[in-house]
CSV table of C-alpha atoms in Angstrom, one decimal:
chain,number,residue,atom,x,y,z
T,1,MET,CA,-68.1,77.7,-41.1
T,2,LEU,CA,-70.7,76.2,-43.5
T,3,THR,CA,-73.1,73.4,-42.5
T,4,PRO,CA,-74.6,72.1,-45.8
T,5,THR,CA,-76.8,69.0,-46.0
T,6,CYS,CA,-75.3,65.8,-47.4
T,7,ALA,CA,-76.8,65.0,-50.8
T,8,ARG,CA,-76.8,61.3,-49.9
T,9,CYS,CA,-77.5,60.8,-46.2
T,10,GLN,CA,-79.4,64.1,-45.7
T,11,GLU,CA,-77.4,64.8,-42.6
T,12,PRO,CA,-75.6,68.2,-42.0
T,13,PHE,CA,-71.8,68.3,-42.1
T,14,GLU,CA,-69.2,71.0,-41.5
T,15,ILE,CA,-67.1,72.8,-44.0
T,16,THR,CA,-64.6,74.9,-42.1
T,17,GLU,CA,-62.9,78.1,-43.3
T,18,ALA,CA,-59.7,76.1,-43.8
T,19,ASP,CA,-61.6,73.6,-45.9
T,20,GLN,CA,-63.1,76.4,-48.0
T,21,ALA,CA,-59.6,77.8,-48.5
T,22,TYR,CA,-58.3,74.4,-49.7
T,23,TYR,CA,-61.2,74.0,-52.2
T,24,VAL,CA,-60.5,77.5,-53.6
T,25,LYS,CA,-56.8,76.7,-53.9
T,26,ARG,CA,-57.6,73.4,-55.8
T,27,GLN,CA,-60.3,75.2,-57.9
T,28,VAL,CA,-63.0,72.7,-57.0
T,29,PRO,CA,-66.6,73.4,-55.8
T,30,LEU,CA,-67.7,72.6,-52.3
T,31,PRO,CA,-68.4,68.9,-51.8
T,32,LYS,CA,-72.0,67.7,-52.0
T,33,PHE,CA,-71.4,64.6,-49.8
T,34,CYS,CA,-70.3,64.5,-46.2
T,35,PRO,CA,-66.9,63.1,-45.4
T,36,LYS,CA,-68.3,59.7,-44.5
T,37,ASP,CA,-70.2,59.3,-47.7
T,38,ARG,CA,-67.3,60.5,-49.7
T,39,LEU,CA,-65.1,57.9,-48.2
T,40,LYS,CA,-67.8,55.2,-48.7
T,41,ARG,CA,-68.0,56.1,-52.4
T,42,ARG,CA,-64.2,55.9,-52.9
T,43,LEU,CA,-63.8,52.6,-51.0
T,44,ALA,CA,-66.3,51.0,-53.5
T,45,PHE,CA,-63.5,51.4,-56.0
T,46,ARG,CA,-61.0,49.2,-54.1
T,47,ASN,CA,-61.1,45.4,-53.9
T,48,GLU,CA,-58.2,44.0,-51.9
T,49,ARG,CA,-59.0,40.3,-51.2
T,50,LYS,CA,-61.7,38.9,-53.4
T,51,LEU,CA,-59.9,37.0,-56.0
T,52,TYR,CA,-61.1,35.0,-59.0
T,53,ALA,CA,-59.8,32.7,-61.7
T,54,ARG,CA,-60.5,34.3,-65.0
T,55,LYS,CA,-59.2,34.5,-68.6
T,56,CYS,CA,-56.6,37.2,-69.6
T,57,ASP,CA,-58.2,38.9,-72.5
T,58,ALA,CA,-54.8,39.5,-74.1
T,59,SER,CA,-53.2,36.0,-73.9
T,60,GLY,CA,-56.2,33.8,-73.3
T,61,LYS,CA,-54.4,32.3,-70.2
T,62,ILE,CA,-56.2,31.6,-66.9
T,63,ILE,CA,-55.0,34.2,-64.3
T,64,ILE,CA,-55.9,35.1,-60.7
T,65,SER,CA,-57.6,38.5,-60.7
T,66,ASN,CA,-59.5,40.8,-58.4
T,67,VAL,CA,-61.8,41.4,-61.3
T,68,ARG,CA,-64.7,39.0,-61.7
T,69,PRO,CA,-64.9,36.9,-64.9
T,70,ASP,CA,-68.1,38.6,-65.9
T,71,ALA,CA,-66.7,42.2,-65.8
T,72,PRO,CA,-68.0,44.2,-68.8
T,73,PHE,CA,-64.5,45.4,-69.9
T,74,PRO,CA,-61.4,43.6,-71.0
T,75,VAL,CA,-58.8,42.5,-68.4
T,76,TYR,CA,-55.1,41.9,-69.1
T,77,HIS,CA,-52.5,40.4,-66.9
T,78,THR,CA,-50.5,43.3,-65.6
T,79,ASP,CA,-47.4,42.1,-67.5
T,80,GLU,CA,-49.4,42.2,-70.8
T,81,TRP,CA,-50.9,45.6,-69.9
T,82,GLN,CA,-47.5,47.1,-69.2
T,83,LYS,CA,-46.2,46.2,-72.6
T,84,GLN,CA,-48.8,48.5,-74.1
T,85,THR,CA,-48.7,46.5,-77.4
T,86,HIS,CA,-52.5,46.7,-77.6
T,87,GLU,CA,-54.4,49.6,-79.2
T,88,VAL,CA,-55.9,51.8,-76.5
T,89,PRO,CA,-59.4,52.9,-77.3
T,90,GLN,CA,-60.3,56.6,-77.5
T,91,LEU,CA,-63.2,58.9,-78.1
T,92,GLU,CA,-63.2,61.4,-80.9
T,93,GLY,CA,-63.8,64.6,-79.1
T,94,PHE,CA,-66.1,65.7,-76.4
T,95,ASP,CA,-69.9,65.7,-77.1
T,96,PHE,CA,-71.4,68.7,-75.3
T,97,ASN,CA,-74.9,67.2,-75.9
T,98,LYS,CA,-74.0,64.4,-73.5
T,99,THR,CA,-72.9,64.4,-69.9
T,100,PHE,CA,-69.2,63.7,-69.0
T,101,ARG,CA,-70.2,60.4,-67.3
T,102,GLN,CA,-72.1,59.1,-70.3
T,103,GLN,CA,-69.0,59.5,-72.5
T,104,PHE,CA,-66.5,58.4,-69.9
T,105,ARG,CA,-68.6,55.2,-69.4
T,106,GLU,CA,-68.4,54.4,-73.1
T,107,LEU,CA,-64.6,54.6,-72.9
T,108,TRP,CA,-64.5,52.8,-69.6
T,109,LEU,CA,-66.3,49.8,-71.0
T,110,LYS,CA,-63.9,49.1,-73.8
T,111,THR,CA,-60.5,49.9,-72.3
T,112,PRO,CA,-58.3,47.1,-71.0
T,113,ARG,CA,-57.6,47.1,-67.3
T,114,MET,CA,-54.8,45.4,-65.3
T,115,HIS,CA,-55.8,42.1,-63.6
T,116,LYS,CA,-54.9,43.3,-60.1
T,117,ALA,CA,-52.7,45.8,-58.4
T,118,THR,CA,-49.1,44.5,-58.3
T,119,ALA,CA,-45.7,46.3,-58.2
T,120,GLY,CA,-42.3,44.6,-58.7
T,121,ASN,CA,-41.8,40.9,-58.8
T,122,GLU,CA,-44.5,38.4,-57.8
T,123,GLU,CA,-42.7,35.1,-57.2
T,124,ASN,CA,-45.1,32.2,-56.4
T,125,SER,CA,-47.5,34.7,-54.9
T,126,GLU,CA,-50.3,34.9,-57.5
T,127,TYR,CA,-52.9,34.8,-54.7
T,128,SER,CA,-52.0,38.2,-53.5
T,129,ASN,CA,-53.1,41.8,-54.3
T,130,HIS,CA,-51.8,45.3,-53.8
T,131,CYS,CA,-48.4,43.7,-53.1
T,132,GLY,CA,-44.9,44.1,-54.4
T,133,ASN,CA,-41.7,42.0,-54.4
T,134,CYS,CA,-43.2,39.1,-52.4
T,135,ARG,CA,-42.1,35.5,-52.5
T,136,ASN,CA,-44.0,32.3,-51.7
T,137,CYS,CA,-46.9,34.2,-50.2
T,138,TYR,CA,-50.6,33.3,-50.2
T,139,PHE,CA,-53.6,35.6,-49.6
T,140,ILE,CA,-51.6,38.6,-48.5
T,141,PHE,CA,-52.7,42.2,-49.3
T,142,ASN,CA,-51.3,45.7,-49.2
T,143,SER,CA,-47.9,44.2,-48.5
T,144,GLU,CA,-44.3,44.3,-49.8
T,145,GLU,CA,-41.1,42.4,-49.6
T,146,ASP,CA,-42.6,39.5,-47.6
T,147,GLN,CA,-41.6,35.9,-47.8
T,148,ASP,CA,-43.4,32.6,-46.9
T,149,CYS,CA,-46.4,34.5,-45.4
T,150,MET,CA,-50.1,33.9,-45.5
T,151,TYR,CA,-53.2,36.0,-44.7
T,152,LEU,CA,-51.5,39.3,-44.0
T,153,LYS,CA,-52.7,42.8,-44.5
T,154,PHE,CA,-50.1,45.6,-44.4
T,155,GLY,CA,-47.1,43.3,-44.1
T,156,ASP,CA,-43.7,44.8,-44.7
T,157,LYS,CA,-40.4,42.8,-44.9
T,158,CYS,CA,-41.8,39.9,-42.9
T,159,SER,CA,-41.2,36.1,-43.2
T,160,ASP,CA,-43.1,33.1,-41.9
T,161,CYS,CA,-46.0,35.2,-40.5
T,162,VAL,CA,-49.7,34.2,-40.7
T,163,ASP,CA,-53.0,36.0,-39.9
T,164,CYS,CA,-51.5,39.4,-39.1
T,165,HIS,CA,-52.4,43.1,-39.7
T,166,ASN,CA,-49.9,46.0,-39.8
T,167,ILE,CA,-46.8,43.9,-39.2
T,168,ILE,CA,-43.2,45.1,-40.0
T,169,LEU,CA,-39.8,43.4,-40.0
T,170,SER,CA,-41.1,40.3,-38.1
T,171,GLN,CA,-40.8,36.6,-38.2
T,172,LEU,CA,-42.9,33.6,-37.0
T,173,CYS,CA,-45.8,35.8,-35.8
T,174,TYR,CA,-49.4,34.6,-35.6
T,175,GLU,CA,-52.6,36.5,-35.0
T,176,CYS,CA,-50.8,39.8,-34.4
T,177,VAL,CA,-51.9,43.4,-35.1
T,178,ASN,CA,-49.7,46.5,-35.1
T,179,VAL,CA,-46.4,44.8,-34.3
T,180,LYS,CA,-42.8,45.7,-35.4
T,181,ASN,CA,-39.5,43.8,-35.2
T,182,CYS,CA,-41.0,40.8,-33.4
T,183,TYR,CA,-40.1,37.1,-33.5
T,184,ASN,CA,-42.3,34.2,-32.5
T,185,LEU,CA,-45.1,36.4,-31.2
T,186,LYS,CA,-48.7,35.2,-31.0
T,187,PHE,CA,-52.1,36.7,-30.2
T,188,SER,CA,-50.6,40.2,-29.5
T,189,ASP,CA,-51.1,43.8,-30.6
T,190,ASP,CA,-49.3,47.1,-30.4
T,191,CYS,CA,-45.9,45.5,-29.6
T,192,GLU,CA,-42.4,46.2,-30.7
T,193,SER,CA,-39.1,44.3,-30.5
T,194,SER,CA,-40.6,41.4,-28.6
T,195,SER,CA,-40.1,37.6,-28.9
T,196,ASP,CA,-41.1,34.2,-27.8
T,197,SER,CA,-44.3,35.4,-26.2
T,198,ALA,CA,-48.1,35.3,-26.5
T,199,PHE,CA,-51.0,37.5,-25.5
T,200,LEU,CA,-49.2,40.8,-25.1
T,201,ARG,CA,-50.5,44.3,-25.6
T,202,ASN,CA,-48.6,47.6,-25.7
T,203,CYS,CA,-45.3,46.0,-24.9
T,204,ARG,CA,-41.7,46.9,-25.9
T,205,SER,CA,-38.6,44.7,-25.8
T,206,VAL,CA,-40.4,41.8,-24.0
T,207,LYS,CA,-39.2,38.2,-24.2
T,208,ASN,CA,-40.6,34.9,-22.9
T,209,SER,CA,-43.8,36.3,-21.4
T,210,MET,CA,-47.5,35.7,-21.6
T,211,PHE,CA,-50.7,37.7,-20.7
T,212,CYS,CA,-49.0,41.1,-20.2
T,213,TYR,CA,-50.0,44.7,-20.8
T,214,GLY,CA,-47.8,47.8,-21.0
T,215,ILE,CA,-44.5,46.4,-19.9
T,216,ASP,CA,-41.1,47.2,-21.4
T,217,HIS,CA,-37.7,45.5,-21.3
T,218,GLN,CA,-38.9,42.5,-19.3
T,219,GLU,CA,-38.5,38.7,-19.5
T,220,TYR,CA,-40.3,35.8,-17.8
T,221,CYS,CA,-43.5,37.8,-17.0
T,222,LEU,CA,-46.9,36.2,-16.5
T,223,PHE,CA,-50.0,38.4,-16.0
T,224,ASN,CA,-47.6,41.3,-15.6
T,225,GLU,CA,-45.8,39.5,-12.7
T,226,LYS,CA,-42.1,39.1,-12.9
T,227,LEU,CA,-41.0,35.5,-12.3
T,228,SER,CA,-37.8,33.5,-12.3
T,229,LYS,CA,-37.1,31.5,-15.4
T,230,GLU,CA,-37.9,28.2,-13.7
T,231,GLU,CA,-41.2,29.5,-12.2
T,232,TYR,CA,-42.3,31.0,-15.5
T,233,GLN,CA,-41.6,27.8,-17.4
T,234,LYS,CA,-43.5,25.8,-14.8
T,235,ARG,CA,-46.5,28.0,-14.7
T,236,ILE,CA,-47.0,28.4,-18.5
T,237,GLN,CA,-47.4,24.6,-18.8
T,238,GLU,CA,-51.1,25.0,-17.9
T,239,PHE,CA,-51.6,27.0,-21.1
T,240,ARG,CA,-51.7,24.5,-24.0
T,241,LEU,CA,-51.8,26.7,-27.1
T,242,ASP,CA,-51.3,23.5,-29.2
T,243,SER,CA,-54.7,22.3,-28.0
T,244,TYR,CA,-57.8,23.9,-29.3
T,245,ALA,CA,-59.5,23.5,-26.0
T,246,GLY,CA,-56.4,24.9,-24.2
T,247,LEU,CA,-56.2,27.8,-26.7
T,248,GLU,CA,-59.8,28.8,-26.1
T,249,THR,CA,-59.2,28.7,-22.3
T,250,ALA,CA,-56.1,31.0,-22.8
T,251,LYS,CA,-58.1,33.4,-25.0
T,252,LYS,CA,-60.7,33.6,-22.3
T,253,ARG,CA,-58.1,34.3,-19.6
T,254,TRP,CA,-56.6,37.0,-21.8
T,255,GLU,CA,-59.9,38.6,-22.4
T,256,GLU,CA,-60.7,38.7,-18.7
T,257,PHE,CA,-57.2,40.0,-17.7
T,258,SER,CA,-56.9,42.6,-20.5
T,259,ALA,CA,-60.4,44.0,-19.8
T,260,GLN,CA,-58.9,46.1,-17.0
T,261,TRP,CA,-56.6,47.9,-19.4
T,262,PRO,CA,-57.6,50.2,-22.2
T,263,LYS,CA,-57.1,49.1,-25.8
T,264,MET,CA,-54.5,51.2,-27.6
T,265,ARG,CA,-56.3,54.0,-29.4
T,266,HIS,CA,-55.5,57.5,-30.5
T,267,ILE,CA,-51.8,56.7,-31.1
T,268,ILE,CA,-50.2,59.9,-32.3
T,269,LEU,CA,-46.4,59.8,-32.2
T,270,ASN,CA,-43.7,62.4,-33.2
T,271,SER,CA,-46.5,64.5,-34.7
T,272,GLU,CA,-47.6,68.1,-34.4
T,273,ASN,CA,-51.2,69.5,-34.6
T,274,CYS,CA,-52.8,66.2,-35.7
T,275,SER,CA,-56.1,64.5,-34.9
T,276,GLY,CA,-57.2,60.9,-35.7
T,277,GLU,CA,-55.5,57.6,-34.9
T,278,SER,CA,-52.3,55.8,-35.8
T,279,ILE,CA,-50.5,58.9,-36.9
T,280,TYR,CA,-46.7,58.9,-37.0
T,281,ASN,CA,-44.1,61.6,-37.9
T,282,SER,CA,-46.7,64.0,-39.3
T,283,LYS,CA,-47.8,67.6,-39.1
T,284,ASN,CA,-51.0,69.6,-39.5
T,285,CYS,CA,-53.2,66.5,-40.3
T,286,SER,CA,-56.8,66.3,-39.1
T,287,ASP,CA,-59.2,63.5,-39.2
T,288,CYS,CA,-56.5,61.2,-40.5
T,289,PHE,CA,-56.0,57.5,-39.8
T,290,THR,CA,-53.0,55.2,-40.3
T,291,ILE,CA,-50.7,57.7,-41.8
T,292,SER,CA,-47.0,58.4,-41.5
T,293,ASN,CA,-44.7,61.3,-42.8
T,294,CYS,CA,-47.7,63.3,-43.9
T,295,GLU,CA,-48.3,67.1,-43.8
T,296,ASP,CA,-51.2,69.4,-44.2
T,297,CYS,CA,-53.8,66.7,-44.8
T,298,ARG,CA,-57.4,66.1,-43.9
T,299,TYR,CA,-59.5,62.9,-44.3
T,300,VAL,CA,-56.5,60.9,-45.4
T,301,LEU,CA,-56.3,57.2,-44.6
T,302,ASN,CA,-53.7,54.5,-45.1
T,303,SER,CA,-51.0,56.7,-46.6
T,304,VAL,CA,-47.4,57.6,-46.3
T,305,ASP,CA,-45.3,60.6,-47.5
T,306,THR,CA,-48.4,62.5,-48.5
T,307,LYS,CA,-48.7,66.3,-48.4
T,308,ASP,CA,-51.5,68.9,-48.9
T,309,SER,CA,-54.2,66.4,-49.6
T,310,TYR,CA,-57.9,65.9,-48.8
T,311,ASP,CA,-60.1,62.9,-49.1
T,312,PHE,CA,-57.4,60.4,-50.1
T,313,PHE,CA,-57.1,56.7,-49.4
T,314,ALA,CA,-53.8,54.8,-50.1
T,315,TYR,CA,-50.9,54.8,-50.9
T,316,GLY,CA,-49.1,58.1,-51.0
T,317,MET,CA,-45.3,57.5,-51.3
T,318,LYS,CA,-44.1,60.9,-52.4
T,319,THR,CA,-47.5,62.2,-53.3
T,320,ALA,CA,-49.0,65.7,-52.9
T,321,LEU,CA,-52.1,67.6,-53.8
T,322,MET,CA,-54.5,64.7,-53.9
T,323,TYR,CA,-58.2,65.4,-53.8
T,324,GLU,CA,-60.9,62.7,-53.8
T,325,CYS,CA,-58.5,60.0,-55.0
T,326,ILE,CA,-57.9,56.4,-54.1
T,327,THR,CA,-55.0,54.0,-54.8
T,328,ILE,CA,-52.4,56.5,-55.9
T,329,ALA,CA,-48.6,56.5,-55.6
T,330,ASN,CA,-45.8,58.8,-56.6
T,331,CYS,CA,-48.2,61.4,-58.0
T,332,TYR,CA,-48.7,65.2,-57.9
T,333,ASP,CA,-51.9,67.3,-58.4
T,334,LEU,CA,-54.6,64.7,-59.0
T,335,LYS,CA,-58.3,65.1,-58.6
T,336,PHE,CA,-61.0,62.5,-58.7
T,337,CYS,CA,-58.6,59.7,-59.8
T,338,ASN,CA,-58.5,56.0,-59.2
T,339,TYR,CA,-55.4,53.7,-59.4
T,340,CYS,CA,-52.9,56.0,-61.0
T,341,MET,CA,-49.1,55.9,-60.6
T,342,TYR,CA,-46.1,58.1,-61.3
T,343,SER,CA,-48.4,60.9,-62.8
T,344,ASN,CA,-49.0,64.6,-62.6
T,345,SER,CA,-52.0,66.9,-63.2
T,346,LEU,CA,-54.7,64.3,-63.9
T,347,GLU,CA,-58.5,64.7,-63.4
T,348,TYR,CA,-61.1,62.0,-63.6
T,349,CYS,CA,-58.6,59.3,-64.7
T,350,GLU,CA,-58.4,55.6,-64.0
T,351,SER,CA,-55.5,53.2,-64.4
T,352,CYS,CA,-53.1,55.7,-65.9
T,353,TRP,CA,-49.4,55.3,-65.3
T,354,SER,CA,-46.6,57.9,-66.0
T,355,CYS,CA,-49.1,60.3,-67.5
T,356,GLU,CA,-49.3,64.1,-67.3
T,357,ASP,CA,-52.1,66.6,-68.0
T,358,CYS,CA,-54.9,64.2,-68.8
T,359,PHE,CA,-58.6,64.4,-68.3
T,360,GLY,CA,-61.2,61.6,-68.4
T,361,CYS,CA,-58.7,59.0,-69.5
T,362,VAL,CA,-58.5,55.2,-68.8
T,363,GLY,CA,-55.7,52.8,-69.2
T,364,LEU,CA,-53.0,55.1,-70.6
T,365,LYS,CA,-49.2,54.9,-70.1
T,366,LYS,CA,-46.7,57.7,-70.8
T,367,ALA,CA,-49.4,60.0,-72.2
T,368,LYS,CA,-49.8,63.8,-72.1
T,369,PHE,CA,-52.5,66.3,-73.0
T,370,CYS,CA,-55.2,63.6,-73.5
T,371,ILE,CA,-58.9,63.8,-73.1
T,372,PHE,CA,-60.9,60.6,-73.3
T,373,ASN,CA,-57.5,59.0,-74.4
T,374,LYS,CA,-57.3,61.3,-77.4
T,375,LYS,CA,-54.1,63.3,-77.8
T,376,TYR,CA,-54.3,67.1,-78.2
T,377,SER,CA,-51.8,69.9,-78.5
T,378,GLU,CA,-51.1,71.8,-75.3
T,379,GLU,CA,-53.2,74.8,-76.5
T,380,GLU,CA,-56.1,72.7,-77.6
T,381,TYR,CA,-56.0,70.7,-74.4
T,382,LYS,CA,-56.2,73.7,-72.1
T,383,ALA,CA,-58.9,75.4,-74.1
T,384,LEU,CA,-61.1,72.3,-74.3
T,385,ILE,CA,-60.6,71.5,-70.6
T,386,ALA,CA,-62.0,74.9,-69.6
T,387,LYS,CA,-65.1,74.2,-71.7
T,388,ILE,CA,-65.5,70.7,-70.4
T,389,LYS,CA,-65.3,71.9,-66.7
T,390,GLU,CA,-67.9,74.6,-67.4
T,391,HIS,CA,-70.2,72.0,-69.0
T,392,MET,CA,-69.7,69.6,-66.0
T,393,ILE,CA,-70.5,72.4,-63.5
T,394,LYS,CA,-73.8,73.0,-65.4
T,395,THR,CA,-74.6,69.2,-65.3
T,396,GLY,CA,-73.6,69.0,-61.6
T,397,GLU,CA,-70.8,66.5,-62.3
T,398,TYR,CA,-67.6,68.5,-61.7
T,399,GLY,CA,-66.3,68.3,-58.1
T,400,GLU,CA,-67.6,64.8,-57.3
T,401,PHE,CA,-65.8,61.5,-57.5
T,402,PHE,CA,-67.1,58.8,-59.9
T,403,PRO,CA,-70.4,57.2,-58.8
T,404,GLU,CA,-70.2,53.6,-57.5
T,405,GLU,CA,-71.5,52.1,-60.8
T,406,PHE,CA,-68.2,53.1,-62.4
T,407,SER,CA,-66.3,50.8,-60.1
T,408,ALA,CA,-64.6,47.7,-61.6
T,409,PHE,CA,-66.0,45.7,-58.6
T,410,PRO,CA,-69.4,44.9,-57.2
T,411,TYR,CA,-70.0,46.6,-53.9
T,412,GLU,CA,-69.8,43.3,-52.0
T,413,ASP,CA,-66.2,42.7,-53.2
T,414,SER,CA,-65.0,46.2,-52.3
T,415,LEU,CA,-63.6,47.7,-49.1
T,416,ALA,CA,-66.8,49.7,-48.7
T,417,GLN,CA,-68.5,46.4,-47.8
T,418,ASP,CA,-66.0,45.9,-44.9
T,419,TYR,CA,-66.7,49.3,-43.3
T,420,PHE,CA,-70.1,50.2,-44.6
T,421,PRO,CA,-71.8,46.7,-45.0
T,422,MET,CA,-74.9,46.3,-47.1
T,423,GLY,CA,-77.1,43.2,-47.1
T,424,THR,CA,-75.3,41.5,-44.3
T,425,GLU,CA,-78.2,39.7,-42.7
T,426,GLN,CA,-76.9,36.2,-42.4
T,427,LYS,CA,-79.3,33.2,-42.3
T,428,GLN,CA,-78.4,29.9,-40.9
T,429,VAL,CA,-77.2,27.7,-43.8
T,430,ALA,CA,-77.3,24.0,-43.9
T,431,MET,CA,-73.9,22.4,-44.2
T,432,PRO,CA,-73.6,21.2,-47.8
T,433,GLU,CA,-73.2,17.5,-48.4
T,434,GLY,CA,-69.5,16.4,-48.5
T,435,ILE,CA,-68.4,19.3,-46.4
T,436,LEU,CA,-66.9,18.6,-42.9
T,437,SER,CA,-67.8,20.2,-39.6
T,438,VAL,CA,-64.9,22.0,-37.8
T,439,ASP,CA,-65.9,19.8,-34.9
T,440,GLN,CA,-64.1,17.0,-36.7
T,441,LEU,CA,-60.8,18.7,-36.6
T,442,PRO,CA,-58.2,17.3,-34.1
T,443,ASP,CA,-57.8,19.1,-30.8
T,444,LEU,CA,-54.0,18.8,-30.8
T,445,ILE,CA,-52.0,20.3,-33.7
T,446,ALA,CA,-49.7,17.3,-33.4
T,447,HIS,CA,-52.6,15.1,-34.6
T,448,ALA,CA,-53.3,17.2,-37.6
T,449,GLU,CA,-52.2,15.5,-40.8
T,450,LEU,CA,-51.1,17.5,-43.9
T,451,ASN,CA,-53.7,15.8,-46.0
T,452,LEU,CA,-56.3,17.9,-44.1
T,453,SER,CA,-55.6,20.4,-46.8
T,454,ASP,CA,-57.5,18.0,-49.2
T,455,GLN,CA,-60.7,18.4,-47.1
T,456,ILE,CA,-63.3,21.1,-47.1
T,457,PHE,CA,-64.7,22.4,-43.9
T,458,PHE,CA,-67.7,24.6,-43.0
T,459,CYS,CA,-67.1,28.0,-41.3
T,460,PRO,CA,-69.7,28.4,-38.6
T,461,VAL,CA,-69.2,32.2,-38.7
T,462,GLU,CA,-69.2,33.0,-42.4
T,463,GLN,CA,-71.5,30.0,-43.2
T,464,LYS,CA,-69.3,29.1,-46.1
T,465,PRO,CA,-66.9,26.3,-47.0
T,466,PHE,CA,-63.1,26.9,-46.5
T,467,LYS,CA,-59.9,24.9,-46.8
T,468,PHE,CA,-56.5,24.8,-45.0
T,469,GLN,CA,-53.4,25.1,-47.1
T,470,ALA,CA,-50.7,22.4,-46.6
T,471,ASN,CA,-48.1,25.2,-45.8
T,472,GLU,CA,-50.6,26.7,-43.3
T,473,ILE,CA,-50.8,23.4,-41.4
T,474,LYS,CA,-47.0,23.2,-41.4
T,475,PHE,CA,-46.9,26.7,-39.9
T,476,TYR,CA,-49.3,25.8,-37.1
T,477,LYS,CA,-47.2,22.8,-36.2
T,478,LYS,CA,-44.0,25.0,-36.3
T,479,VAL,CA,-45.3,27.6,-33.9
T,480,GLY,CA,-47.3,25.1,-31.8
T,481,VAL,CA,-50.9,26.5,-32.1
T,482,ALA,CA,-54.1,24.6,-32.7
T,483,LEU,CA,-55.9,24.7,-36.0
T,484,PRO,CA,-58.4,27.6,-36.2
T,485,ARG,CA,-62.1,26.7,-36.4
T,486,VAL,CA,-63.1,29.6,-38.6
T,487,SER,CA,-62.2,30.6,-42.1
T,488,PHE,CA,-59.6,33.2,-43.1
T,489,GLU,CA,-62.4,35.7,-43.9
T,490,ALA,CA,-63.8,35.4,-40.3
T,491,ARG,CA,-60.4,35.8,-38.8
T,492,TYR,CA,-59.7,38.8,-41.0
T,493,ARG,CA,-62.9,40.5,-40.0
T,494,ARG,CA,-62.1,40.0,-36.3
T,495,ARG,CA,-58.6,41.5,-36.7
T,496,ASN,CA,-59.8,44.3,-38.8
T,497,GLN,CA,-61.9,45.6,-36.0
T,498,LEU,CA,-58.7,46.4,-34.2
T,499,ILE,CA,-57.5,48.7,-37.0
T,500,PRO,CA,-58.3,52.4,-36.5
T,501,PHE,CA,-61.1,53.7,-38.7
T,502,PRO,CA,-63.1,56.9,-38.5
T,503,TYR,CA,-66.6,55.5,-38.7
C-alpha cells in the first residue's frame, strides 16, 4: 500500500494494491489528490438547482438555464443544440509549445453548450434540471417520469409529491426521504408500501399510523402502540398538522420519540463484498454511496448499472470503465469527462454525445477520431494521442480531472458548495422593504388564500426572499399541512443531510 500526500489538502491518503492494479489497467498515473478532494473537484462541475433566465444564443429567446447569463461561452437551448445546425468550433492541431489546458480552454470558451441537462420530453416543466419525461413539475432535479410534483430530488415515477428526496412510485407524499411505493405519507423516511401516515421511519406496509419506528404490516399504530381504529382516530385529533403551531408540536414529539431509535445508516441490501451506504444489488463495491446494480467499483456515488469504475458521480445506466468522470450515461471507457452520453473511448471531453475515440473535445455529436474537435484518420489520431499524452505527463496534466476554473458554473452554484461549502458565514440581513415576515402567514392552512403566491416572504434561515407557488398552496390544502416558514432552499438543505454522503 502507498500513502502519498494529497497535493491539495496536504494530508496522507491510501492507495491500495487493488487501486494500483486498476490504474495500471486503465493506463493512468497515480492520483495526486486524495479521494475527498477528487470528489470535491468533480462536484464543482455539476449545478443541479440554481436556475437563471437567460438568452438562448441560437434563437435569441429567453430560456431557463442552469448556466448564468454572464457565462463566457455560448449557450443553446438543448433542442437547438441537438439539431447540430451550428458550426462547431475546432482547433487546428495540437501546439506542443502550450499546455493541454491552455488549448482546451480556448476551445471551451467558444463552443456552444446545452442550456441544462434534460432527457426526453419536458412538458410544462422548464424549471427543472437533470430530468427526463416529466410533466407539470416545478423545481425538481435528478428525476424522471414525474407528474405534478414540486421540489423533488431523485424522484422516479411519482405524482403529486412535494419536498421529497429519493422517492419512487409514490403519490401525495410530503417531506419524505428514501420512500418507495407510498401514498399520502408525510414527514417520513426509509419507508416502503405505506400510506395515510405521518412521522414514520424504517417502516414497511404500514397504514393509518403516526410516530412509529421499525414496524411492518401494521395499521392504526401511534408511537409504536397498536390501537383500535376508533381509539387511533380519537387520539390523533390532538396532532393538528394543518396548524403551524400544531405541526411544530408534532415535530418536537417525533424528535423526542425517534431519538431512542437509530437513524437508518449503512443500508446494504442484496449485495456482496460492499462498503459504503445505500447500496443495492451490487457486488465488490467499496466506498460507494447511493448505488444500485453496480459491480467492481470504488468511490462511485449516485449511480446505477455501473461496472469497473473509480471516482464516478452520476448517472451510470449501462456504463462501464469510468474514471474521474461526472454526469455520464450509457458510456464505455471514459476518462476525465464531464456530461457525455452514449459514447465510447473518450478522454478529457465535455458535452459530447454519441461520440467515439475523441480527446479534448467539447460539444460534439456523432463524432469519431477527433482531437480539439478536429477530425483525423484513425492512424493519425492514435499517433497524435500518444504524443499528446507524453506531453501532458511532462507538464503534469495527464491523470487529473479538469481544474475547477474549467467548470461552466461558479463554485457557489455547484454541488461542491452543498457538501464542501465555502464562504458560508451568514450575517443577519435586514428584511428588505416590501418583503413580508413569515410571522404574517396564517396558522391554519384553511386560512391560506391562493393569492399568497403574489406575496414575497423573507426566509429567516437563508436570509433571502422566497415565494409560494399557487399550486404549492393547493397541495398543502390537499394534504392538510400548514404552510412552511422557510424557503425551498432551507428545506432542501435540511433533507439533504439525511442522504448518505462519504464526507
